[in-house]
Amino acid sequence: QVRLVESGGGLLHAGDSLRLSCAASEPTFSSAVMGWFRQPPGKEREFVAAHNWINNSTKYADSVKGRFTVSRDNAKNTLYLQMSSLKPGSSAVYYCAAGGSAITVLTTSRVGYRYWGQGTQVTVSS
């Protein structure tokens, strides 16, 4: 069982930047694909970004393209999400997810991810 712990959330203003981190209890290279999802208040959990370390490829939701960057440091067993030009609509609980051996290609579906963190709250005020 892989344990994921997110950190870095907080209360920000529109236009601010923030970096989220996700520390894994096991080597992150054991999961080809890791990703970030978010759940705004009263809404479904949605895909934000994913990273595949095998070919160093990434995928983003249209709403965050050009503003968010996902990256991974396998030496530190950590996944990151660099967020810039934050908007009030970015407010949500952000979750880290790992596919384990279940997925080897980038996927936006929650179903593909085997392990989940508890989430970190990001609140952006106007």
Short mmCIF file of C-alpha atoms in Angstrom, two decimals, residues 55-101:
data_model
loop_
_atom_site.label_atom_id
_atom_site.label_comp_id
_atom_site.label_asym_id
_atom_site.label_seq_id
_atom_site.Cartn_x
_atom_site.Cartn_y
_atom_site.Cartn_z
CA ASN A 55 8.79 9.17 -21.17
CA ASN A 56 8.61 12.36 -19.10
CA SER A 57 5.30 13.27 -20.63
CA THR A 58 2.57 15.39 -19.07
CA LYS A 59 -1.10 16.09 -19.55
CA TYR A 60 -3.20 18.98 -18.24
CA ALA A 61 -6.80 19.95 -17.94
CA ASP A 62 -7.65 22.75 -20.35
CA SER A 63 -8.52 25.02 -17.44
CA VAL A 64 -4.96 24.97 -16.09
CA LYS A 65 -2.84 24.73 -19.24
CA GLY A 66 -0.14 27.36 -19.29
CA ARG A 67 -0.56 28.13 -15.58
CA PHE A 68 0.14 24.83 -13.81
CA THR A 69 3.18 22.58 -14.15
CA VAL A 70 3.45 19.02 -12.86
CA SER A 71 6.84 17.51 -12.16
CA ARG A 72 8.37 14.63 -10.27
CA ASP A 73 11.59 13.98 -8.38
CA ASN A 74 11.96 10.23 -8.09
CA ALA A 75 15.08 10.64 -5.95
CA LYS A 76 12.88 12.34 -3.34
CA ASN A 77 9.80 10.24 -4.03
CA THR A 78 7.87 13.44 -4.51
CA LEU A 79 5.40 14.78 -7.05
CA TYR A 80 4.92 18.52 -7.42
CA LEU A 81 2.31 20.86 -8.81
CA GLN A 82 3.49 24.40 -9.48
CA MET A 83 0.51 26.70 -9.80
CA SER A 84 0.66 30.27 -11.01
CA SER A 85 -1.85 32.99 -11.86
CA LEU A 86 -4.25 31.43 -9.42
CA LYS A 87 -7.91 32.31 -9.74
CA PRO A 88 -10.77 32.06 -7.27
CA GLY A 89 -12.00 29.18 -9.42
CA SER A 90 -8.84 27.31 -8.48
CA SER A 91 -10.11 26.94 -4.92
CA ALA A 92 -10.47 23.27 -4.09
CA VAL A 93 -9.06 20.37 -2.15
CA TYR A 94 -6.14 19.10 -4.22
CA TYR A 95 -5.43 15.39 -4.24
CA CYS A 96 -2.35 13.50 -5.31
CA ALA A 97 -2.82 10.12 -6.98
CA ALA A 98 -0.56 7.30 -8.12
CA GLY A 99 -1.37 4.64 -10.63
CA GLY A 100 0.92 1.94 -9.24
CA SER A 101 1.31 -0.79 -11.79
#
